[in-house]
Coordinates of C-alpha atoms in Angstrom, one line a residue:
A331 CA -61.7 -100.8 -6.5
R332 CA -62.4 -102.4 -9.9
P333 CA -65.3 -104.6 -10.6
A334 CA -64.7 -108.4 -10.5
C335 CA -65.7 -108.9 -14.1
C336 CA -62.9 -106.5 -15.2
L337 CA -60.3 -108.3 -13.2
A338 CA -61.4 -111.7 -14.4
W339 CA -61.3 -110.4 -18.0
R340 CA -57.7 -109.2 -17.5
R341 CA -56.6 -112.6 -16.0
H342 CA -58.3 -114.3 -18.9
A343 CA -56.5 -112.1 -21.5
K344 CA -53.1 -112.7 -19.8
A345 CA -53.7 -116.5 -19.8
A346 CA -54.7 -116.4 -23.5
R347 CA -51.6 -114.3 -24.3
R348 CA -49.4 -116.8 -22.5
Q349 CA -50.9 -119.7 -24.4
L350 CA -50.5 -118.0 -27.7
M351 CA -46.8 -117.2 -27.0
K352 CA -46.3 -120.8 -25.9
A353 CA -47.9 -122.1 -29.2
V354 CA -45.7 -119.8 -31.3
R355 CA -42.5 -120.9 -29.5
S356 CA -43.3 -124.5 -29.9
A357 CA -44.3 -124.1 -33.6
T358 CA -41.0 -122.4 -34.4
R359 CA -39.0 -125.1 -32.5
S360 CA -40.8 -128.0 -34.1
R361 CA -40.2 -126.8 -37.6
K362 CA -37.9 -129.2 -39.4
K363 CA -34.7 -127.7 -40.7
Y364 CA -33.5 -129.2 -43.9
E365 CA -29.7 -129.5 -44.3
H366 CA -29.8 -130.3 -48.0
V367 CA -32.4 -129.8 -50.7
E368 CA -31.9 -131.7 -53.9
L369 CA -32.7 -129.6 -56.9
T370 CA -33.9 -131.8 -59.8
P371 CA -35.0 -130.4 -63.1
L372 CA -38.6 -130.8 -64.1
R373 CA -37.8 -131.7 -67.7
D374 CA -35.2 -133.7 -69.5
S375 CA -32.5 -131.2 -70.5
E376 CA -31.0 -133.2 -73.3
V377 CA -34.2 -133.7 -75.2
E378 CA -35.2 -130.0 -74.7
D379 CA -31.9 -128.8 -75.9
E380 CA -32.2 -130.8 -79.1
R381 CA -35.7 -129.5 -79.7
E382 CA -34.6 -125.9 -79.1
S383 CA -31.6 -126.1 -81.4
S384 CA -33.6 -127.3 -84.3
V385 CA -33.7 -124.7 -87.0
T386 CA -36.9 -126.1 -88.4
Q387 CA -38.6 -125.9 -85.0
Q388 CA -37.5 -122.3 -84.6
W389 CA -38.8 -121.3 -88.0
L390 CA -42.1 -123.0 -87.3
E391 CA -42.5 -121.2 -84.0
Y392 CA -41.7 -117.9 -85.7
A393 CA -44.2 -118.7 -88.5
W394 CA -46.9 -119.7 -85.8
R395 CA -46.4 -116.4 -84.0
K396 CA -46.8 -114.4 -87.2
L397 CA -49.9 -116.3 -88.2
L398 CA -51.5 -115.7 -84.8
A399 CA -50.8 -112.1 -85.1
L400 CA -52.2 -112.0 -88.6
L401 CA -55.3 -113.8 -87.3
W402 CA -55.9 -111.1 -84.6
I403 CA -55.5 -108.4 -87.2
L404 CA -57.9 -110.0 -89.6
V405 CA -60.4 -110.5 -86.8
A406 CA -60.1 -106.9 -85.8
L407 CA -60.5 -105.6 -89.4
A408 CA -63.6 -107.8 -90.0
L409 CA -65.1 -106.6 -86.8
A410 CA -64.4 -103.0 -87.6
V411 CA -66.0 -103.4 -91.0
Y412 CA -69.0 -105.3 -89.7
L413 CA -69.6 -102.7 -86.9
Q414 CA -69.1 -99.7 -89.3
L415 CA -66.3 -98.4 -87.0
P416 CA -65.1 -95.7 -89.4
D417 CA -68.6 -94.2 -89.5
I418 CA -68.9 -94.4 -85.8
V419 CA -65.5 -92.7 -85.3
L420 CA -66.2 -89.9 -87.8
T421 CA -69.9 -89.2 -87.1
G422 CA -70.4 -90.6 -83.6
A423 CA -73.2 -93.0 -84.6
T424 CA -74.0 -95.8 -87.1
R425 CA -76.0 -95.3 -90.3
D426 CA -78.6 -97.8 -89.0
K427 CA -79.2 -96.2 -85.6
P428 CA -78.4 -92.5 -85.7
H429 CA -80.2 -91.9 -82.4
R430 CA -77.6 -93.9 -80.5
Q431 CA -74.5 -91.6 -80.1
M432 CA -71.1 -92.6 -78.7
N433 CA -69.7 -90.7 -75.7
G434 CA -67.5 -88.2 -77.4
F435 CA -65.7 -87.0 -74.3
L436 CA -64.6 -90.5 -73.2
F437 CA -63.6 -91.2 -76.8
N438 CA -61.3 -88.2 -76.8
V439 CA -59.9 -89.3 -73.4
A440 CA -59.3 -92.8 -74.8
L441 CA -57.5 -91.4 -77.9
A442 CA -55.3 -89.2 -75.7
C443 CA -54.4 -92.1 -73.4
F444 CA -53.8 -94.4 -76.4
G445 CA -51.6 -91.7 -78.0
G446 CA -49.6 -91.3 -74.9
W447 CA -49.1 -95.1 -74.6
G448 CA -48.0 -95.2 -78.2
C449 CA -45.5 -92.3 -77.7
I450 CA -43.9 -94.1 -74.7
A451 CA -43.8 -97.3 -76.7
A452 CA -42.1 -95.5 -79.7
Y453 CA -39.7 -93.9 -77.3
L454 CA -38.6 -97.1 -75.8
I455 CA -38.6 -99.3 -78.9
V456 CA -37.4 -96.9 -81.5
W457 CA -35.4 -94.1 -79.7
V458 CA -33.8 -96.1 -76.9
K459 CA -33.2 -99.3 -78.8
Y460 CA -32.3 -98.2 -82.3
V461 CA -31.3 -94.5 -82.2
Q462 CA -29.4 -94.5 -78.9
K463 CA -28.4 -98.2 -79.2
D464 CA -28.8 -98.6 -75.5
T465 CA -28.5 -102.3 -74.5
R466 CA -29.7 -101.8 -70.9
E467 CA -33.2 -102.9 -69.8
W468 CA -36.0 -100.3 -70.2
E469 CA -36.5 -100.2 -66.4
E470 CA -32.9 -99.0 -66.0
V471 CA -33.1 -96.4 -68.8
S472 CA -36.5 -95.0 -67.9
P473 CA -37.9 -96.6 -64.7
R474 CA -41.2 -94.7 -64.8
A475 CA -42.1 -95.3 -68.5
I476 CA -43.5 -98.8 -68.1
P477 CA -45.9 -98.0 -65.1
I478 CA -47.1 -94.9 -66.9
A479 CA -47.6 -96.7 -70.2
T480 CA -49.6 -99.4 -68.3
I481 CA -51.8 -96.8 -66.6
L482 CA -52.4 -95.1 -69.9
A483 CA -53.2 -98.3 -71.7
V484 CA -55.7 -99.4 -69.0
L485 CA -57.3 -96.0 -69.0
S486 CA -57.6 -96.0 -72.7
L487 CA -59.3 -99.5 -72.7
F488 CA -61.8 -98.4 -70.0
S489 CA -62.4 -95.1 -71.8
F490 CA -63.0 -96.8 -75.2
C491 CA -65.5 -99.2 -73.4
G492 CA -67.3 -96.2 -71.8
A493 CA -67.3 -94.3 -75.2
F494 CA -68.8 -97.2 -77.1
W495 CA -71.2 -98.4 -74.3
P496 CA -74.2 -96.4 -75.6
L497 CA -73.8 -98.2 -79.0
W498 CA -73.1 -101.8 -78.0
G499 CA -73.8 -102.1 -74.3
F500 CA -72.0 -105.1 -72.6
L501 CA -70.7 -106.2 -76.0
S502 CA -68.4 -103.1 -76.1
V503 CA -65.9 -104.8 -73.6
P504 CA -65.1 -107.9 -75.9
I505 CA -65.3 -105.7 -79.0
V506 CA -62.8 -103.2 -77.7
F507 CA -60.6 -106.0 -76.4
M508 CA -60.5 -107.6 -79.9
L509 CA -59.9 -104.3 -81.6
F510 CA -57.1 -103.6 -79.2
L511 CA -55.4 -107.0 -79.8
G512 CA -55.7 -106.4 -83.5
V513 CA -54.0 -103.0 -83.2
L514 CA -51.3 -104.4 -80.8
N515 CA -50.5 -107.3 -83.1
T516 CA -49.7 -105.0 -86.0
A517 CA -46.4 -104.5 -84.3
H518 CA -45.4 -107.9 -85.6
F519 CA -45.3 -106.6 -89.1
V520 CA -43.5 -103.3 -88.5
P521 CA -40.0 -103.6 -90.2
I522 CA -37.8 -102.5 -87.3

């Protein structure tokens, strides 16, 4: 013989389950089924086509992309000079504060990850595209290359932040971000 509270709980659970199933059935029945959905464009296609076909507009967009890339490179160079980055990389500290040392192990990990990322990028961009002249997408040629390169890039960013943390503290995150964007935008001016 089971206690009365246990039987009452079972009856209550069954009733709740029945109500839930009834609500699910009624919700699926009352859903409106659309026979036809009209697809309308969100933009005027004729005006957009005129703008896209303009040679001047295409040249201006190209020049704007190059100017933005040049801006990031100049910001990264100015930041590197201001922060005495070559001295930090070579000696591990600045001339002003030699007692603050960067984390050499994390810096080496960051360099290794960044080098691996660069090798994968060179393989996909130079070898696959220009040497092999393969027209397929990178995901088809080497499906694991992009995820591995992404992991290496993220690890290098975190490792660079950790390596420079003893020198700049919280400012190491935006500093590393700006330096990374400067290095990344140099690809705009590689003659390939």
